[in-house]
Amino acid sequence: MPRILGVDIPNDRPAVISLTYLYGVGPQIARELCRRVGIDPQVRMREVTEEQVQKLASLLDNEYTVEGHLRRQRLQDIQRLKEIACYRGIRHRRGLPVRGQRTKTNARTRKGPKKTVAGKKGVKDLR
């Protein structure tokens, strides 16, 4: 099982799929990496030579922002939004949707499980 930038890459999957296990590497970048290093995208990772794995690691390290550095950069971006107290920062701080979604219904992923509010007892219909 090859290790690239501290992440175990699965042996039994095609190279283009295995590379997407790295944070910040999607299908398009994975195809581009395979092309630049000279790996057939459909070959299994167990068949990739150690030299090619080293080329992949150095290429990722030098030319792409991936894994720990990308995670740190995203956290810093969100922290900056919170510090300047812009709309998006406030939404992050409150744990609400940031990109304009409705919150009256839905938004359960950001808001968490429903908190039931106790109903009013003894209130009669005023019709």
PDB file of C-alpha atoms in Angstrom, residues 26-123:
ATOM      1  CA  GLY A  26     -10.427  15.199  -7.391  1.00  0.00           C
ATOM      2  CA  PRO A  27     -10.926  13.145 -10.554  1.00  0.00           C
ATOM      3  CA  GLN A  28      -9.670  15.862 -12.906  1.00  0.00           C
ATOM      4  CA  ILE A  29      -6.439  16.534 -11.001  1.00  0.00           C
ATOM      5  CA  ALA A  30      -5.908  12.774 -10.591  1.00  0.00           C
ATOM      6  CA  ARG A  31      -6.121  12.290 -14.374  1.00  0.00           C
ATOM      7  CA  GLU A  32      -3.707  15.178 -14.915  1.00  0.00           C
ATOM      8  CA  LEU A  33      -1.239  13.715 -12.383  1.00  0.00           C
ATOM      9  CA  CYS A  34      -1.354  10.314 -14.085  1.00  0.00           C
ATOM     10  CA  ARG A  35      -0.726  11.921 -17.469  1.00  0.00           C
ATOM     11  CA  ARG A  36       2.201  14.027 -16.210  1.00  0.00           C
ATOM     12  CA  VAL A  37       3.915  11.133 -14.407  1.00  0.00           C
ATOM     13  CA  GLY A  38       3.238   8.664 -17.235  1.00  0.00           C
ATOM     14  CA  ILE A  39       0.950   6.248 -15.392  1.00  0.00           C
ATOM     15  CA  ASP A  40      -1.941   4.549 -17.184  1.00  0.00           C
ATOM     16  CA  PRO A  41      -5.023   5.791 -15.239  1.00  0.00           C
ATOM     17  CA  GLN A  42      -6.615   2.316 -15.262  1.00  0.00           C
ATOM     18  CA  VAL A  43      -3.581   0.416 -13.918  1.00  0.00           C
ATOM     19  CA  ARG A  44      -3.902  -0.717 -10.285  1.00  0.00           C
ATOM     20  CA  MET A  45      -1.781   1.104  -7.708  1.00  0.00           C
ATOM     21  CA  ARG A  46       0.018  -2.118  -6.754  1.00  0.00           C
ATOM     22  CA  GLU A  47       1.499  -2.183 -10.281  1.00  0.00           C
ATOM     23  CA  VAL A  48       2.855   1.392 -10.086  1.00  0.00           C
ATOM     24  CA  THR A  49       6.602   1.478  -9.519  1.00  0.00           C
ATOM     25  CA  GLU A  50       8.195   3.086  -6.459  1.00  0.00           C
ATOM     26  CA  GLU A  51       9.899   5.629  -8.741  1.00  0.00           C
ATOM     27  CA  GLN A  52       6.510   6.740 -10.145  1.00  0.00           C
ATOM     28  CA  VAL A  53       5.113   7.028  -6.605  1.00  0.00           C
ATOM     29  CA  GLN A  54       8.059   9.279  -5.706  1.00  0.00           C
ATOM     30  CA  LYS A  55       7.400  11.428  -8.787  1.00  0.00           C
ATOM     31  CA  LEU A  56       3.730  11.728  -7.789  1.00  0.00           C
ATOM     32  CA  ALA A  57       4.648  12.746  -4.245  1.00  0.00           C
ATOM     33  CA  SER A  58       7.127  15.387  -5.367  1.00  0.00           C
ATOM     34  CA  LEU A  59       4.735  16.752  -8.008  1.00  0.00           C
ATOM     35  CA  LEU A  60       1.922  17.023  -5.442  1.00  0.00           C
ATOM     36  CA  ASP A  61       4.217  18.611  -2.883  1.00  0.00           C
ATOM     37  CA  ASN A  62       5.673  21.216  -5.259  1.00  0.00           C
ATOM     38  CA  GLU A  63       2.795  22.211  -7.537  1.00  0.00           C
ATOM     39  CA  TYR A  64      -0.496  21.522  -5.724  1.00  0.00           C
ATOM     40  CA  THR A  65      -2.010  22.573  -2.418  1.00  0.00           C
ATOM     41  CA  VAL A  66      -3.240  19.321  -0.883  1.00  0.00           C
ATOM     42  CA  GLU A  67      -3.725  17.520   2.435  1.00  0.00           C
ATOM     43  CA  GLY A  68      -2.578  19.323   5.616  1.00  0.00           C
ATOM     44  CA  HIS A  69      -1.647  22.605   3.967  1.00  0.00           C
ATOM     45  CA  LEU A  70      -5.035  22.849   2.206  1.00  0.00           C
ATOM     46  CA  ARG A  71      -6.933  21.972   5.402  1.00  0.00           C
ATOM     47  CA  ARG A  72      -4.976  24.610   7.335  1.00  0.00           C
ATOM     48  CA  GLN A  73      -5.566  27.197   4.601  1.00  0.00           C
ATOM     49  CA  ARG A  74      -9.344  26.575   4.601  1.00  0.00           C
ATOM     50  CA  LEU A  75      -9.509  26.825   8.401  1.00  0.00           C
ATOM     51  CA  GLN A  76      -7.575  30.111   8.280  1.00  0.00           C
ATOM     52  CA  ASP A  77      -9.947  31.473   5.621  1.00  0.00           C
ATOM     53  CA  ILE A  78     -12.977  30.665   7.776  1.00  0.00           C
ATOM     54  CA  GLN A  79     -11.268  32.097  10.865  1.00  0.00           C
ATOM     55  CA  ARG A  80     -10.560  35.334   8.965  1.00  0.00           C
ATOM     56  CA  LEU A  81     -14.248  35.609   7.999  1.00  0.00           C
ATOM     57  CA  LYS A  82     -15.219  35.151  11.650  1.00  0.00           C
ATOM     58  CA  GLU A  83     -12.727  37.763  12.851  1.00  0.00           C
ATOM     59  CA  ILE A  84     -13.831  40.486  10.454  1.00  0.00           C
ATOM     60  CA  ALA A  85     -17.455  39.672  11.380  1.00  0.00           C
ATOM     61  CA  CYS A  86     -18.747  39.701   7.826  1.00  0.00           C
ATOM     62  CA  TYR A  87     -22.074  38.038   7.007  1.00  0.00           C
ATOM     63  CA  ARG A  88     -20.460  34.731   6.094  1.00  0.00           C
ATOM     64  CA  GLY A  89     -18.312  34.799   9.233  1.00  0.00           C
ATOM     65  CA  ILE A  90     -21.343  35.367  11.434  1.00  0.00           C
ATOM     66  CA  ARG A  91     -23.152  32.460   9.761  1.00  0.00           C
ATOM     67  CA  HIS A  92     -20.108  30.224  10.375  1.00  0.00           C
ATOM     68  CA  ARG A  93     -19.969  31.334  14.007  1.00  0.00           C
ATOM     69  CA  ARG A  94     -23.669  30.577  14.572  1.00  0.00           C
ATOM     70  CA  GLY A  95     -23.524  27.232  12.770  1.00  0.00           C
ATOM     71  CA  LEU A  96     -26.067  28.234  10.132  1.00  0.00           C
ATOM     72  CA  PRO A  97     -25.962  27.770   6.336  1.00  0.00           C
ATOM     73  CA  VAL A  98     -23.474  30.187   4.767  1.00  0.00           C
ATOM     74  CA  ARG A  99     -24.500  30.253   1.118  1.00  0.00           C
ATOM     75  CA  GLY A 100     -28.017  31.637   1.215  1.00  0.00           C
ATOM     76  CA  GLN A 101     -30.029  28.481   1.834  1.00  0.00           C
ATOM     77  CA  ARG A 102     -33.352  28.720   3.640  1.00  0.00           C
ATOM     78  CA  THR A 103     -33.482  27.898   7.344  1.00  0.00           C
ATOM     79  CA  LYS A 104     -37.199  27.815   8.152  1.00  0.00           C
ATOM     80  CA  THR A 105     -37.223  24.238   6.935  1.00  0.00           C
ATOM     81  CA  ASN A 106     -34.237  22.066   6.032  1.00  0.00           C
ATOM     82  CA  ALA A 107     -30.700  23.155   7.066  1.00  0.00           C
ATOM     83  CA  ARG A 108     -30.612  20.212   9.490  1.00  0.00           C
ATOM     84  CA  THR A 109     -27.049  19.351   8.531  1.00  0.00           C
ATOM     85  CA  ARG A 110     -25.768  22.707   9.801  1.00  0.00           C
ATOM     86  CA  LYS A 111     -28.260  23.201  12.638  1.00  0.00           C
ATOM     87  CA  GLY A 112     -28.149  19.659  14.022  1.00  0.00           C
ATOM     88  CA  PRO A 113     -31.091  17.592  15.283  1.00  0.00           C
ATOM     89  CA  LYS A 114     -34.374  19.363  15.984  1.00  0.00           C
ATOM     90  CA  LYS A 115     -34.765  20.931  19.406  1.00  0.00           C
ATOM     91  CA  THR A 116     -38.394  20.519  20.425  1.00  0.00           C
ATOM     92  CA  VAL A 117     -39.947  23.611  21.961  1.00  0.00           C
ATOM     93  CA  ALA A 118     -42.556  22.938  24.631  1.00  0.00           C
ATOM     94  CA  GLY A 119     -46.090  23.695  23.484  1.00  0.00           C
ATOM     95  CA  LYS A 120     -48.331  26.175  25.315  1.00  0.00           C
ATOM     96  CA  LYS A 121     -50.763  24.353  27.567  1.00  0.00           C
ATOM     97  CA  GLY A 122     -54.246  25.644  28.288  1.00  0.00           C
ATOM     98  CA  VAL A 123     -54.434  28.203  25.486  1.00  0.00           C
TER      99      VAL A 123
END
